Amino acid sequence: MALYAPTLAWLLSLAKRGRRAGWWMGTAFAVGMGTDMALLVWQVLVQDRPLHFNHETAADVTIGNVLATGAFTAWGATAAVVVLLLFQKLPDRALTSALRWGTTLAAGGMGLALMMFSASPAQQRVLDGGGKPSMIGGHTVGLEDGGPGLPLLGWSTVGGDLRIPHFVGIHAIQALPLLALALVALSRRYPVLSNENVRRRLVWTGAVGYAGVVAITAWQAMRGQSIVRPDFWTLAATAGLVTVVALGGVLAARVPAERHALRGF
């Protein structure tokens, strides 16, 4: 979520109208993120207790609920600024499409986070027996949390990990606008990109590819498969996605723009 602070600052700089509403959205973001950071320091560094999925005490449950509320508030404030911008005239229609698709995919990524709060089979057995597990939910599918993971990221190398599609999804709101801006920058070297409709179609293609990555990583995680040990079907789906995106990119750049002007997204 740390990337959302500069993202929000950039989005607010694009607003020509509704600056007061933007200020309130920025304030909501600051409150949400500030609350989460304070809880993280208190629970992990001071208390030395798990931050997520901790149901050991009523205080732990409350902290977890407030933490989730803060994260959703911060993301919601960013999405609200995007909606505010979509009612204004932006300098580039490709950027408008990127913001729409980025926000839509990021919403899906946030939704994937909810899947982590379901009880694992072992936790469910305790609940069914009338017990009270200290942890309810987890990042890992097929195994309990806490196994070996990738350096820095911590994503499981032995089981499925729902953090991966969640992470990829929520950052669509940065990735797709960056794609739109990169296409503008490249238009100085590649004349075909000077056409706004070509750039817009390429953003569409990028959005389809990005959605495919979210879907494949979610599908892989739900099957309990590690990101570093893809099976044949995961590799086949990835190869198919790469082919579709490559073909779409070629067609987007070659088809006469005036015959295929996009509407809507």
Short mmCIF file of C-alpha atoms in Angstrom, two decimals:
data_model
loop_
_atom_site.label_atom_id
_atom_site.label_comp_id
_atom_site.label_asym_id
_atom_site.label_seq_id
_atom_site.Cartn_x
_atom_site.Cartn_y
_atom_site.Cartn_z
CA MET A 1 0.00 0.00 0.00
CA ALA A 2 3.00 2.33 0.34
CA LEU A 3 2.91 2.97 -3.42
CA TYR A 4 -0.56 4.42 -3.04
CA ALA A 5 0.69 7.61 -1.36
CA PRO A 6 2.64 8.91 -4.40
CA THR A 7 -0.12 7.57 -6.65
CA LEU A 8 -2.73 9.61 -4.80
CA ALA A 9 -0.54 12.71 -4.90
CA TRP A 10 -0.15 12.36 -8.67
CA LEU A 11 -3.86 11.77 -9.21
CA LEU A 12 -4.77 14.83 -7.15
CA SER A 13 -2.38 16.92 -9.25
CA LEU A 14 -4.51 16.08 -12.31
CA ALA A 15 -7.73 17.37 -10.77
CA LYS A 16 -8.95 20.68 -12.16
CA ARG A 17 -12.29 20.61 -10.37
CA GLY A 18 -13.43 19.17 -7.07
CA ARG A 19 -10.21 19.99 -5.27
CA ARG A 20 -12.01 20.28 -1.94
CA ALA A 21 -13.46 16.80 -2.38
CA GLY A 22 -9.97 15.64 -3.32
CA TRP A 23 -8.63 17.14 -0.09
CA TRP A 24 -11.14 15.14 1.95
CA MET A 25 -10.25 11.97 0.07
CA GLY A 26 -6.58 12.61 0.73
CA THR A 27 -7.38 13.11 4.40
CA ALA A 28 -9.29 9.82 4.51
CA PHE A 29 -6.30 8.13 2.90
CA ALA A 30 -3.91 9.62 5.46
CA VAL A 31 -6.11 8.54 8.37
CA GLY A 32 -6.48 5.01 7.01
CA MET A 33 -2.79 4.51 6.29
CA GLY A 34 -1.68 6.27 9.47
CA THR A 35 -3.91 4.03 11.56
CA ASP A 36 -2.56 0.92 9.87
CA MET A 37 1.06 1.94 10.38
CA ALA A 38 0.44 2.71 14.05
CA LEU A 39 -1.24 -0.67 14.59
CA LEU A 40 1.57 -2.46 12.77
CA VAL A 41 4.19 -0.88 15.02
CA TRP A 42 2.17 -1.60 18.16
CA GLN A 43 1.19 -5.17 17.40
CA VAL A 44 4.35 -6.45 15.70
CA LEU A 45 7.21 -4.38 17.10
CA VAL A 46 5.92 -3.57 20.58
CA GLN A 47 3.66 -6.53 21.39
CA ASP A 48 5.53 -9.08 19.24
CA ARG A 49 2.22 -10.62 18.16
CA PRO A 50 0.84 -11.66 14.76
CA LEU A 51 -0.90 -8.82 12.98
CA HIS A 52 -3.14 -10.63 10.51
CA PHE A 53 -5.74 -13.34 11.25
CA ASN A 54 -5.01 -13.20 14.99
CA HIS A 55 -8.05 -14.28 17.04
CA GLU A 56 -6.29 -15.16 20.27
CA THR A 57 -7.83 -12.29 22.26
CA ALA A 58 -10.63 -9.79 21.76
CA ALA A 59 -8.01 -7.04 21.44
CA ASP A 60 -6.28 -8.95 18.64
CA VAL A 61 -9.57 -9.32 16.77
CA THR A 62 -10.33 -5.62 17.16
CA ILE A 63 -6.88 -4.64 15.90
CA GLY A 64 -7.30 -6.90 12.88
CA ASN A 65 -10.70 -5.41 12.06
CA VAL A 66 -9.44 -1.83 12.39
CA LEU A 67 -6.42 -2.70 10.26
CA ALA A 68 -8.61 -4.07 7.46
CA THR A 69 -10.88 -1.02 7.67
CA GLY A 70 -7.88 1.29 7.36
CA ALA A 71 -6.57 -0.53 4.29
CA PHE A 72 -9.94 -0.50 2.55
CA THR A 73 -10.40 3.18 3.46
CA ALA A 74 -7.04 4.12 1.95
CA TRP A 75 -7.74 2.17 -1.22
CA GLY A 76 -11.30 3.50 -1.42
CA ALA A 77 -10.05 7.09 -1.14
CA THR A 78 -7.69 6.50 -4.06
CA ALA A 79 -10.45 4.93 -6.15
CA ALA A 80 -12.73 7.86 -5.31
CA VAL A 81 -10.15 10.31 -6.65
CA VAL A 82 -10.00 8.30 -9.88
CA VAL A 83 -13.79 8.52 -10.18
CA LEU A 84 -13.54 12.28 -9.59
CA LEU A 85 -11.02 12.53 -12.43
CA LEU A 86 -13.17 10.51 -14.81
CA PHE A 87 -15.76 13.29 -14.72
CA GLN A 88 -13.13 15.75 -15.91
CA LYS A 89 -11.37 16.19 -19.21
CA LEU A 90 -7.95 14.58 -19.02
CA PRO A 91 -5.20 15.40 -21.51
CA ASP A 92 -5.11 11.89 -22.98
CA ARG A 93 -7.92 9.38 -23.64
CA ALA A 94 -5.49 6.49 -23.27
CA LEU A 95 -4.78 7.68 -19.73
CA THR A 96 -8.52 7.84 -19.06
CA SER A 97 -8.88 4.22 -20.17
CA ALA A 98 -5.89 3.23 -18.06
CA LEU A 99 -7.42 4.81 -14.96
CA ARG A 100 -10.75 3.08 -15.55
CA TRP A 101 -9.23 -0.33 -16.12
CA GLY A 102 -6.67 0.13 -13.36
CA THR A 103 -9.34 0.97 -10.81
CA THR A 104 -11.54 -1.93 -11.92
CA LEU A 105 -8.73 -4.47 -11.67
CA ALA A 106 -7.53 -3.00 -8.38
CA ALA A 107 -11.03 -3.48 -6.98
CA GLY A 108 -10.80 -7.12 -7.96
CA GLY A 109 -7.42 -7.35 -6.25
CA MET A 110 -8.88 -5.91 -3.06
CA GLY A 111 -11.70 -8.44 -3.28
CA LEU A 112 -9.18 -11.28 -3.41
CA ALA A 113 -7.93 -10.20 0.02
CA LEU A 114 -11.25 -11.31 1.50
CA MET A 115 -10.48 -14.90 0.55
CA MET A 116 -7.58 -14.91 2.99
CA PHE A 117 -9.94 -14.52 5.94
CA SER A 118 -11.63 -17.89 5.41
CA ALA A 119 -10.67 -20.61 7.87
CA SER A 120 -8.24 -23.23 6.65
CA PRO A 121 -9.35 -26.90 6.82
CA ALA A 122 -7.42 -27.39 10.06
CA GLN A 123 -8.89 -24.23 11.58
CA GLN A 124 -12.38 -25.22 10.44
CA ARG A 125 -12.07 -28.58 12.17
CA VAL A 126 -11.29 -26.79 15.43
CA LEU A 127 -14.29 -24.50 14.93
CA ASP A 128 -16.57 -27.43 14.09
CA GLY A 129 -15.47 -29.13 17.29
CA GLY A 130 -16.47 -26.10 19.34
CA GLY A 131 -12.91 -24.89 19.79
CA LYS A 132 -11.42 -21.46 19.28
CA PRO A 133 -8.32 -21.40 17.06
CA SER A 134 -5.85 -18.62 17.76
CA MET A 135 -5.62 -17.88 14.03
CA ILE A 136 -8.48 -17.82 11.52
CA GLY A 137 -7.48 -17.39 7.90
CA GLY A 138 -4.09 -17.22 6.24
CA HIS A 139 -2.12 -16.34 3.16
CA THR A 140 -1.14 -19.87 2.18
CA VAL A 141 -3.39 -22.41 0.45
CA GLY A 142 -2.75 -26.10 1.05
CA LEU A 143 -0.46 -25.48 4.02
CA GLU A 144 -0.43 -23.44 7.18
CA ASP A 145 1.31 -20.06 7.11
CA GLY A 146 4.91 -19.80 8.20
CA GLY A 147 6.76 -22.00 5.72
CA PRO A 148 9.65 -21.00 3.44
CA GLY A 149 9.06 -18.00 1.20
CA LEU A 150 10.64 -15.76 -1.38
CA PRO A 151 13.23 -13.26 -0.09
CA LEU A 152 11.76 -9.88 0.89
CA LEU A 153 8.27 -10.72 -0.39
CA GLY A 154 7.74 -13.79 1.78
CA TRP A 155 5.45 -15.46 -0.76
CA SER A 156 5.30 -19.20 -0.16
CA THR A 157 7.64 -21.38 -2.19
CA VAL A 158 5.93 -24.62 -1.13
CA GLY A 159 2.21 -23.83 -1.44
CA GLY A 160 -0.28 -21.47 -3.01
CA ASP A 161 -0.20 -17.89 -1.78
CA LEU A 162 -3.16 -15.54 -2.13
CA ARG A 163 -0.98 -12.51 -1.51
CA ILE A 164 0.35 -12.78 -5.05
CA PRO A 165 -2.87 -12.13 -7.03
CA HIS A 166 -3.91 -9.62 -4.36
CA PHE A 167 -0.64 -7.72 -4.75
CA VAL A 168 -0.74 -7.82 -8.55
CA GLY A 169 -4.38 -6.78 -8.63
CA ILE A 170 -4.24 -3.78 -6.32
CA HIS A 171 -1.28 -2.32 -8.19
CA ALA A 172 -3.11 -2.23 -11.51
CA ILE A 173 -4.04 1.31 -10.53
CA GLN A 174 -0.34 2.19 -10.85
CA ALA A 175 0.74 -0.17 -13.63
CA LEU A 176 -1.81 0.74 -16.30
CA PRO A 177 -1.50 4.54 -15.97
CA LEU A 178 2.28 4.06 -16.12
CA LEU A 179 1.76 2.13 -19.36
CA ALA A 180 -0.28 5.01 -20.78
CA LEU A 181 2.38 7.54 -19.79
CA ALA A 182 5.14 5.34 -21.21
CA LEU A 183 3.32 5.15 -24.55
CA VAL A 184 3.17 8.95 -24.67
CA ALA A 185 6.90 9.16 -23.96
CA LEU A 186 7.67 6.55 -26.63
CA SER A 187 5.55 8.39 -29.20
CA ARG A 188 8.47 10.76 -29.80
CA ARG A 189 10.52 7.86 -31.11
CA TYR A 190 7.77 5.73 -32.66
CA PRO A 191 5.37 7.80 -34.79
CA VAL A 192 2.62 5.16 -34.71
CA LEU A 193 2.19 5.90 -30.99
CA SER A 194 1.46 9.55 -31.68
CA ASN A 195 -2.06 8.45 -32.58
CA GLU A 196 -4.21 8.59 -29.46
CA ASN A 197 -6.46 5.75 -30.60
CA VAL A 198 -3.48 3.45 -31.09
CA ARG A 199 -2.28 4.20 -27.56
CA ARG A 200 -5.77 3.62 -26.24
CA ARG A 201 -6.01 0.23 -27.92
CA LEU A 202 -2.61 -0.71 -26.53
CA VAL A 203 -3.81 0.22 -23.05
CA TRP A 204 -6.79 -2.06 -23.62
CA THR A 205 -4.41 -4.84 -24.62
CA GLY A 206 -2.29 -4.21 -21.56
CA ALA A 207 -5.38 -4.31 -19.36
CA VAL A 208 -6.41 -7.68 -20.79
CA GLY A 209 -2.92 -9.01 -20.18
CA TYR A 210 -2.87 -7.64 -16.65
CA ALA A 211 -6.27 -9.15 -15.89
CA GLY A 212 -4.95 -12.45 -17.21
CA VAL A 213 -1.97 -12.33 -14.86
CA VAL A 214 -4.29 -11.69 -11.90
CA ALA A 215 -6.54 -14.57 -12.96
CA ILE A 216 -3.69 -17.03 -13.53
CA THR A 217 -1.93 -16.24 -10.25
CA ALA A 218 -5.24 -16.50 -8.36
CA TRP A 219 -6.03 -19.83 -10.06
CA GLN A 220 -2.55 -21.10 -9.28
CA ALA A 221 -2.77 -20.05 -5.63
CA MET A 222 -6.22 -21.58 -5.13
CA ARG A 223 -4.86 -24.92 -6.34
CA GLY A 224 -2.21 -24.78 -3.62
CA GLN A 225 0.58 -24.37 -6.15
CA SER A 226 3.69 -22.33 -5.43
CA ILE A 227 4.56 -19.44 -7.71
CA VAL A 228 8.01 -21.00 -8.24
CA ARG A 229 6.66 -24.46 -9.13
CA PRO A 230 4.09 -23.96 -11.91
CA ASP A 231 2.61 -27.10 -13.44
CA PHE A 232 1.88 -27.77 -17.10
CA TRP A 233 -1.55 -26.12 -17.02
CA THR A 234 -0.24 -22.94 -15.41
CA LEU A 235 2.54 -22.72 -17.98
CA ALA A 236 0.09 -23.42 -20.81
CA ALA A 237 -2.28 -20.70 -19.59
CA THR A 238 0.63 -18.27 -19.29
CA ALA A 239 1.84 -19.09 -22.80
CA GLY A 240 -1.68 -18.58 -24.13
CA LEU A 241 -1.95 -15.22 -22.40
CA VAL A 242 1.41 -14.07 -23.77
CA THR A 243 0.30 -15.08 -27.27
CA VAL A 244 -3.01 -13.23 -26.99
CA VAL A 245 -1.35 -10.07 -25.65
CA ALA A 246 1.38 -10.14 -28.30
CA LEU A 247 -1.16 -10.60 -31.08
CA GLY A 248 -3.37 -7.90 -29.61
CA GLY A 249 -0.44 -5.51 -29.41
CA VAL A 250 0.45 -6.07 -33.06
CA LEU A 251 -3.15 -5.57 -34.18
CA ALA A 252 -3.58 -2.50 -31.99
CA ALA A 253 -0.57 -0.86 -33.60
CA ARG A 254 -1.36 -1.86 -37.18
CA VAL A 255 -5.13 -1.48 -37.61
CA PRO A 256 -6.03 2.00 -38.96
CA ALA A 257 -7.08 4.06 -35.97
CA GLU A 258 -9.91 5.89 -37.69
CA ARG A 259 -11.71 2.61 -38.39
CA HIS A 260 -11.47 1.32 -34.84
CA ALA A 261 -11.95 4.24 -32.49
CA LEU A 262 -12.82 2.84 -29.07
CA ARG A 263 -15.70 3.97 -26.96
CA GLY A 264 -16.48 3.45 -23.29
CA PHE A 265 -13.48 2.08 -21.44
#
